[in-house]
Coordinates of C-alpha atoms in Angstrom, one line a residue:
X1 CA 24.8 2.8 -75.4
X2 CA 24.9 2.7 -71.6
X3 CA 23.3 5.8 -70.0
X4 CA 25.2 7.5 -67.2
X5 CA 23.1 8.7 -64.2
X6 CA 23.8 12.1 -62.9
X7 CA 24.8 12.5 -59.2
X8 CA 21.4 14.2 -58.6
X9 CA 19.5 11.3 -60.1
X10 CA 21.4 8.8 -57.9
X11 CA 20.6 10.9 -54.8
X12 CA 16.9 11.0 -55.7
X13 CA 16.9 7.2 -56.2
X14 CA 18.6 6.6 -52.8
X15 CA 16.1 8.8 -51.0
X16 CA 13.2 7.0 -52.6
X17 CA 14.6 3.6 -51.6
X18 CA 15.1 4.7 -48.0
X19 CA 11.6 6.0 -47.8
X20 CA 10.2 2.7 -49.1
X21 CA 12.2 0.7 -46.6
X22 CA 11.4 2.9 -43.6
X23 CA 9.1 1.8 -40.7
X24 CA 5.4 2.3 -40.9
X25 CA 4.8 5.1 -38.3
X26 CA 1.0 4.8 -38.2
X27 CA -0.3 3.8 -34.8
X28 CA -3.6 2.2 -34.2
X29 CA -6.3 4.3 -32.5
X30 CA -8.5 1.4 -31.8
X31 CA -9.6 0.1 -28.4
X32 CA -7.3 -0.3 -25.5
X33 CA -6.2 -3.9 -26.3
X34 CA -5.9 -3.7 -30.1
X35 CA -3.3 -2.1 -32.4
X36 CA 0.4 -1.9 -32.3
X37 CA 2.5 -1.6 -29.2
X38 CA 4.0 1.9 -28.6
X39 CA 7.6 1.7 -29.6
X40 CA 10.2 1.7 -26.9
X41 CA 12.3 4.8 -26.7
X42 CA 9.9 6.9 -28.8
X43 CA 10.2 10.4 -27.4
X44 CA 7.2 11.6 -29.5
X45 CA 3.7 11.5 -28.0
X46 CA 2.0 8.3 -29.3
X47 CA -1.3 8.4 -31.1
X48 CA -4.3 8.4 -28.8
X49 CA -6.3 5.3 -28.4
X50 CA -10.1 5.5 -28.7
X51 CA -10.4 4.2 -25.1
X52 CA -8.7 2.9 -22.0
X53 CA -10.2 0.4 -19.5
X54 CA -9.8 0.7 -15.7
X55 CA -10.7 -1.8 -13.0
X56 CA -11.7 -0.3 -9.7
X57 CA -12.6 -1.5 -6.2
X58 CA -16.2 -2.2 -5.4
X59 CA -18.2 0.9 -4.3
X60 CA -15.3 3.2 -5.1
X61 CA -16.3 4.4 -8.6
X62 CA -18.0 7.4 -7.0
X63 CA -14.5 8.8 -6.8
X64 CA -13.4 7.5 -10.2
X65 CA -16.1 9.0 -12.3
X66 CA -15.2 12.7 -11.9
X67 CA -11.5 11.9 -12.5
X68 CA -12.4 10.1 -15.7
X69 CA -14.7 12.9 -16.9
X70 CA -11.9 15.5 -16.5
X71 CA -9.4 13.2 -18.1
X72 CA -11.6 12.6 -21.1
X73 CA -12.2 16.4 -21.4
X74 CA -8.4 17.1 -21.2
X75 CA -7.2 14.4 -23.6
X76 CA -10.1 13.3 -25.7
X77 CA -9.7 9.6 -24.7
X78 CA -12.7 7.7 -23.6
X79 CA -12.2 5.8 -20.3
X80 CA -14.4 2.8 -19.4
X81 CA -14.4 1.3 -15.9
X82 CA -15.5 -1.8 -14.1
X83 CA -15.8 -2.5 -10.4
X84 CA -14.3 -5.9 -9.7
X85 CA -14.5 -6.5 -6.0
X86 CA -11.6 -7.5 -3.7
X87 CA -8.0 -7.3 -4.9
X88 CA -7.7 -11.1 -5.1
X89 CA -10.5 -11.2 -7.6
X90 CA -9.0 -8.4 -9.7
X91 CA -5.6 -10.2 -9.8
X92 CA -7.3 -13.5 -10.8
X93 CA -9.3 -11.8 -13.5
X94 CA -6.2 -10.2 -14.9
X95 CA -4.5 -13.5 -15.1
X96 CA -7.4 -14.8 -17.3
X97 CA -8.3 -11.7 -19.3
X98 CA -4.9 -10.1 -19.8
X99 CA -3.5 -12.7 -22.2
X100 CA -6.7 -12.9 -24.2
X101 CA -6.7 -9.2 -24.8
X102 CA -9.9 -8.4 -22.9
X103 CA -8.2 -7.2 -19.7
X104 CA -7.7 -3.7 -18.3
X105 CA -5.1 -1.1 -19.1
X106 CA -5.1 0.2 -15.5
X107 CA -5.9 -1.6 -12.3
X108 CA -5.8 -0.9 -8.6
X109 CA -4.1 -3.3 -6.2
X110 CA -2.7 -3.2 -2.6
X111 CA 1.0 -2.7 -2.7
X112 CA 1.8 -6.0 -0.9
X113 CA 0.6 -7.8 -4.0
X114 CA 3.0 -6.0 -6.4
X115 CA 5.9 -8.4 -6.0
X116 CA 3.7 -11.4 -6.9
X117 CA 1.9 -9.9 -9.8
X118 CA 5.2 -8.5 -11.3
X119 CA 6.8 -11.9 -10.9
X120 CA 3.8 -13.4 -12.8
X121 CA 4.3 -10.8 -15.6
X122 CA 0.9 -9.0 -15.0
X123 CA 2.2 -5.4 -14.4
X124 CA 4.8 -3.3 -16.2
X125 CA 7.3 -0.7 -14.9
X126 CA 6.2 2.9 -15.4
X127 CA 8.3 6.1 -15.8
X128 CA 7.1 9.4 -14.3
X129 CA 8.9 12.6 -13.6
X130 CA 10.4 13.5 -10.2
X131 CA 7.9 16.4 -10.1
X132 CA 5.1 13.8 -10.1
X133 CA 6.8 11.6 -7.5
X134 CA 7.3 14.6 -5.2
X135 CA 3.5 14.9 -4.9
X136 CA 3.4 11.9 -2.6
X137 CA 5.0 10.9 0.7
X138 CA 8.3 9.0 0.2
X139 CA 7.0 5.9 2.0
X140 CA 3.9 5.6 -0.2
X141 CA 6.1 5.9 -3.4
X142 CA 8.5 3.2 -2.0
X143 CA 5.5 1.0 -1.5
X144 CA 4.9 1.1 -5.3
X145 CA 8.3 -0.2 -6.0
X146 CA 9.6 -3.8 -6.5
X147 CA 13.2 -4.6 -6.9
X148 CA 14.0 -0.9 -7.2
X149 CA 11.6 -0.3 -10.1
X150 CA 8.4 1.8 -10.0
X151 CA 5.2 -0.1 -10.8
X152 CA 2.5 2.4 -9.9
X153 CA 1.4 5.6 -8.1
X154 CA -0.3 5.6 -4.7
X155 CA -4.0 6.5 -4.3
X156 CA -4.8 5.7 -0.7
X157 CA -3.0 4.7 2.5
X158 CA -4.0 3.1 5.8
X159 CA -2.2 2.3 9.0
X160 CA -3.1 1.5 12.7
X161 CA -3.6 4.5 15.0
X162 CA -4.5 5.2 18.6
X163 CA -8.3 5.3 19.2
X164 CA -9.8 6.2 22.6
X165 CA -13.2 6.5 24.2
X166 CA -13.5 10.2 25.3
X167 CA -15.9 9.2 28.1
X168 CA -13.1 7.1 29.7
X169 CA -9.9 8.9 28.5
X170 CA -9.9 12.7 28.2
X171 CA -7.0 13.0 25.7
X172 CA -4.5 10.9 23.8
X173 CA -1.3 10.2 25.8
X174 CA 1.9 11.3 24.2
X175 CA 3.9 8.1 25.2
X176 CA 3.3 4.5 25.7
X177 CA 4.7 4.9 29.2
X178 CA 1.7 7.2 29.9
X179 CA -0.7 4.6 28.4
X180 CA 0.9 1.9 30.6
X181 CA 0.5 4.0 33.8
X182 CA -3.1 4.8 32.9
X183 CA -3.8 1.1 32.2
X184 CA -2.3 0.0 35.6
X185 CA -4.7 2.3 37.4
X186 CA -7.8 1.7 35.2
X187 CA -7.7 -2.1 34.4
X188 CA -9.6 -4.3 36.9
X189 CA -10.4 -7.4 34.8
X190 CA -13.8 -6.1 33.7
X191 CA -12.5 -2.9 32.0
X192 CA -9.2 -2.2 30.4
X193 CA -7.1 0.9 29.8
X194 CA -5.6 -0.2 26.5
X195 CA -5.8 -3.2 24.2
X196 CA -3.7 -4.1 21.2
X197 CA -3.7 -7.5 19.4
X198 CA 0.0 -7.8 19.6
X199 CA 0.0 -11.6 19.0
X200 CA -0.9 -10.5 15.4
X201 CA 2.3 -9.6 13.6
X202 CA 0.5 -6.9 11.6
X203 CA -0.1 -4.9 14.8
X204 CA 3.0 -6.1 16.7
X205 CA 5.3 -4.8 13.9
X206 CA 4.8 -1.3 15.2
X207 CA 6.5 -2.2 18.4
X208 CA 9.1 -4.5 17.1
X209 CA 10.2 -2.2 14.3
X210 CA 10.0 0.9 16.5
X211 CA 12.5 -0.9 18.9
X212 CA 14.9 -1.7 16.0
X213 CA 13.7 -4.9 14.4
X214 CA 12.9 -5.3 10.7
X215 CA 11.5 -7.9 8.4
X216 CA 13.7 -7.7 5.3
X217 CA 16.7 -5.4 5.1
X218 CA 16.5 -2.8 2.3
X219 CA 19.6 -2.6 0.1
X220 CA 19.8 -0.2 -2.8
X221 CA 16.0 0.1 -3.1
X222 CA 15.4 -3.7 -3.0
X223 CA 14.4 -5.9 -0.1
X224 CA 17.0 -8.6 0.8
X225 CA 15.1 -11.8 1.6
X226 CA 18.2 -13.3 3.2
X227 CA 18.6 -10.5 5.7
X228 CA 15.9 -10.9 8.3
X229 CA 15.9 -8.8 11.4
X230 CA 13.1 -10.2 13.5
X231 CA 15.5 -11.7 16.1
X232 CA 18.0 -8.9 16.5
X233 CA 18.5 -7.0 19.7
X234 CA 15.8 -4.4 18.9
X235 CA 13.2 -7.0 17.8
X236 CA 13.7 -9.0 21.0
X237 CA 13.4 -5.9 23.1
X238 CA 10.1 -5.1 21.3
X239 CA 8.9 -8.7 21.9
X240 CA 9.8 -8.4 25.6
X241 CA 7.8 -5.2 25.8
X242 CA 4.8 -6.9 24.3
X243 CA 5.1 -9.8 26.7
X244 CA 5.0 -7.3 29.6
X245 CA 1.4 -6.3 28.8
X246 CA 0.2 -9.8 28.7
X247 CA 2.1 -11.1 31.8
X248 CA 0.9 -8.2 34.0
X249 CA -2.8 -9.0 33.1
X250 CA -3.3 -5.7 31.3
X251 CA -4.8 -7.5 28.3
X252 CA -7.7 -9.9 28.7
X253 CA -6.9 -13.6 28.1
X254 CA -9.4 -13.8 25.3
X255 CA -7.4 -11.4 23.2
X256 CA -5.1 -14.1 21.9
X257 CA -5.6 -16.0 18.6
X258 CA -8.0 -15.6 15.7
X259 CA -10.8 -14.3 17.9
X260 CA -8.6 -11.5 19.4
X261 CA -9.7 -8.8 17.0
X262 CA -13.5 -9.5 17.5
X263 CA -13.0 -9.6 21.3
X264 CA -11.2 -6.3 21.2
X265 CA -13.8 -4.7 19.0
X266 CA -16.7 -6.0 21.1
X267 CA -15.3 -4.8 24.4
X268 CA -14.5 -1.4 23.0
X269 CA -17.9 -0.9 21.5
X270 CA -19.4 -1.9 24.8
X271 CA -17.5 0.9 26.5
X272 CA -15.2 -1.5 28.5
X273 CA -11.9 -0.4 26.9
X274 CA -10.5 3.1 27.2
X275 CA -8.2 2.9 24.2
X276 CA -7.1 0.5 21.4
X277 CA -4.7 0.2 18.6
X278 CA -6.7 -0.2 15.4
X279 CA -7.1 1.0 11.8
X280 CA -9.3 3.5 10.0
X281 CA -11.6 0.7 8.9
X282 CA -12.9 0.5 12.5
X283 CA -13.9 4.1 12.9
X284 CA -17.5 3.8 11.6
X285 CA -18.5 0.8 13.6
X286 CA -17.3 2.5 16.8
X287 CA -19.3 5.6 16.0
X288 CA -22.3 3.4 15.1
X289 CA -22.0 1.9 18.6
X290 CA -22.4 5.3 20.1
X291 CA -18.8 5.7 21.3
X292 CA -17.5 9.3 21.2
X293 CA -14.0 8.5 19.9
X294 CA -10.8 10.5 19.8
X295 CA -8.1 9.5 17.3
X296 CA -4.4 10.3 17.2
X297 CA -1.1 8.9 15.9
X298 CA 0.3 6.1 18.1
X299 CA 2.1 7.3 21.3
X300 CA 5.9 7.1 21.3
X301 CA 7.6 3.9 22.6
X302 CA 9.6 3.8 25.8
X303 CA 12.8 4.3 23.8
X304 CA 11.5 7.7 22.6
X305 CA 10.9 6.4 19.0
X306 CA 7.5 6.4 17.2
X307 CA 5.8 3.1 16.5
X308 CA 6.7 2.0 13.0
X309 CA 3.3 0.5 12.1
X310 CA 2.8 -1.4 8.9
X311 CA 1.3 0.7 6.2
X312 CA -0.9 -0.5 3.4
X313 CA -1.0 1.5 0.2
X314 CA -3.5 1.0 -2.6
X315 CA -2.1 2.1 -6.0
X316 CA -3.0 2.5 -9.6
X317 CA -0.9 0.3 -12.0
X318 CA -0.4 -0.2 -15.7
X319 CA -0.9 -3.8 -16.8
X320 CA 1.6 -5.7 -18.9
X321 CA -1.1 -6.3 -21.5
X322 CA -2.0 -2.7 -22.5
X323 CA -1.3 -1.6 -26.0
X324 CA -1.0 2.0 -24.7
X325 CA 1.5 2.3 -21.9
X326 CA 2.1 6.0 -22.5
X327 CA -1.5 7.0 -22.2
X328 CA -2.2 4.5 -19.4
X329 CA 0.6 6.1 -17.4
X330 CA -0.9 9.5 -18.1
X331 CA -4.2 8.2 -16.8
X332 CA -2.5 6.9 -13.6
X333 CA -0.9 10.3 -13.1
X334 CA -4.2 12.0 -13.6
X335 CA -6.1 9.7 -11.2
X336 CA -3.6 10.4 -8.4
X337 CA -3.1 14.1 -8.8
X338 CA -4.0 16.5 -6.0
X339 CA -7.4 17.5 -7.2
X340 CA -8.6 13.9 -7.8
X341 CA -7.0 12.7 -4.6
X342 CA -9.0 15.3 -2.7
X343 CA -12.2 14.2 -4.5
X344 CA -11.5 10.6 -3.6
X345 CA -11.2 11.5 0.1
X346 CA -14.4 13.5 0.0
X347 CA -16.4 10.7 -1.6
X348 CA -14.8 7.5 -0.1
X349 CA -12.9 8.7 3.0
X350 CA -9.8 6.9 1.5
X351 CA -6.8 8.8 2.8
X352 CA -4.5 10.0 0.0
X353 CA -0.7 10.1 0.7
X354 CA -0.5 13.5 -1.1
X355 CA 1.8 15.8 0.9
X356 CA -0.1 19.0 0.2
X357 CA -3.3 17.6 1.5
X358 CA -2.0 16.8 5.0
X359 CA -2.4 20.5 5.9
X360 CA -5.5 21.0 3.8
X361 CA -8.6 21.6 6.0
X362 CA -10.3 18.6 4.5
X363 CA -7.7 16.4 6.2
X364 CA -6.4 18.7 9.0
X365 CA -10.0 19.2 10.3
X366 CA -10.8 15.4 10.2
X367 CA -9.4 13.8 13.3
X368 CA -9.2 10.3 11.9
X369 CA -7.7 11.3 8.6
X370 CA -5.1 13.5 10.2
X371 CA -4.1 10.8 12.6
X372 CA -3.6 8.3 9.8
X373 CA -1.7 10.9 7.8
X374 CA 0.6 11.7 10.7
X375 CA 1.2 8.0 11.6
X376 CA 1.9 7.2 8.0
X377 CA 5.0 9.4 8.2
X378 CA 6.5 6.8 10.5
X379 CA 4.9 3.8 9.0
X380 CA 6.7 1.1 7.1
X381 CA 5.1 -0.3 3.9
X382 CA 4.4 -4.0 4.3
X383 CA 7.1 -5.9 2.3
X384 CA 5.8 -6.6 -1.2
X385 CA 8.1 -9.4 -2.2
X386 CA 6.6 -12.9 -2.6
X387 CA 8.7 -14.2 0.3
X388 CA 6.6 -12.1 2.7
X389 CA 3.9 -14.8 2.6
X390 CA 6.3 -17.0 4.6
X391 CA 6.6 -14.5 7.5
X392 CA 3.1 -14.2 8.8
X393 CA 2.6 -17.7 10.2
X394 CA 6.0 -18.2 12.0
X395 CA 5.8 -14.6 13.4
X396 CA 2.3 -15.1 14.8
X397 CA 3.2 -18.4 16.3
X398 CA 6.2 -16.8 18.1
X399 CA 4.1 -13.9 19.3
X400 CA 1.5 -16.2 20.7
X401 CA 4.0 -18.2 22.7
X402 CA 5.4 -15.0 24.0
X403 CA 2.0 -13.7 24.9
X404 CA 1.1 -16.8 26.8
X405 CA 4.5 -17.1 28.5
X406 CA 5.3 -20.4 26.9
X407 CA 8.6 -19.1 25.5
X408 CA 11.0 -16.4 26.2
X409 CA 11.2 -13.6 23.5
X410 CA 14.7 -14.4 22.3
X411 CA 14.0 -18.1 21.8
X412 CA 10.7 -17.5 20.2
X413 CA 12.0 -15.0 17.7
X414 CA 15.0 -17.2 16.9
X415 CA 12.6 -20.0 16.1
X416 CA 10.4 -17.7 14.0
X417 CA 13.4 -16.5 11.9
X418 CA 14.6 -20.1 11.5
X419 CA 11.2 -21.2 10.2
X420 CA 10.8 -18.2 7.9
X421 CA 14.2 -18.9 6.3
X422 CA 13.4 -22.6 5.9
X423 CA 10.0 -21.8 4.3
X424 CA 11.6 -19.3 1.9
X425 CA 14.3 -21.8 0.8
X426 CA 11.6 -24.4 0.2
X427 CA 8.9 -22.4 -1.5
X428 CA 11.0 -19.6 -3.2
X429 CA 14.1 -21.2 -4.6
X430 CA 16.5 -18.8 -6.3

């Protein structure tokens, strides 16, 4: 006789079958590169790994250690770190170690490498709240984006500023017109009022962009490699302004080419230059040379606009190989918060783009840090798309012909843009 199951019995059987077929929700708590990937779209906090691995710049772990200690105390996750030298070495190491499962969960890189490493599949997009993003200056956050997506949070920024010898110049001029007039009266062929290596596009960009030029146009949060503004009206005006300083003999002839930077530094440290355009990396050598330096944001251009200097931003990034994206992102947020950014500045003098620290005495009372922070408000992140590698050579060649008077600004910049576009089409096919 066939038995008839009650409705209740059927319901119990169905529930048991569903439970048996459901997903295994256990998550590994092993080391950073073992265990299951955290499921996409999971709104619950994933299980904690036993450890996370961080790769840091050489000689910068003095700032990392206290941040790690407080993170471990807060979340109970062990964090190991390794100093790996220059950014290129870190990127190369990630290429090798990432796929094998022995790489880092979190790495630090300069923002202009983001496009290349994302294209290679070495980093992954992160998601953080608007509250976290509001901690930083807008430009430093934009520097961490590629193709409109966020790939890190900023830890330190640098940009060229105005540096002067207080024995030769009593205060920083407010405008480049003032600098020009001072230089006309001070320069005699043996000493110079102001020097900038404007045949180097890194430094020349401040003038060209401040006059209205641009490298790649930004459209909807992404850089358009096909829209290059280095030969528009503003860019040519900037190039003409640069040519004026060379043609009038206000810069020494030895300031052009690869040796220009060392010539500039040597003359300044010998007390033969009243002021220069240079970055925070130069402060200490100037002081070591016995120069009493003053530092400010760059004076405004003749059109009344600030110089739009190139800005470099170091960031913390989550690698594509981590098994623990959620907790790696938490670590990135922790390393860049206000408290740890302040510790980093105190211990390494790396200047954080944290908005609340600009008015903090630790920054406000430090002339160099304040100048960099102020100039960073006008600075433009160096383009981080791979096509930027095709810009430097043609731009430098154009600027050198302009500086030596071998070409007029419009023709030189037209040639530069033509060569840049050709290089992009050849080396970066769509």
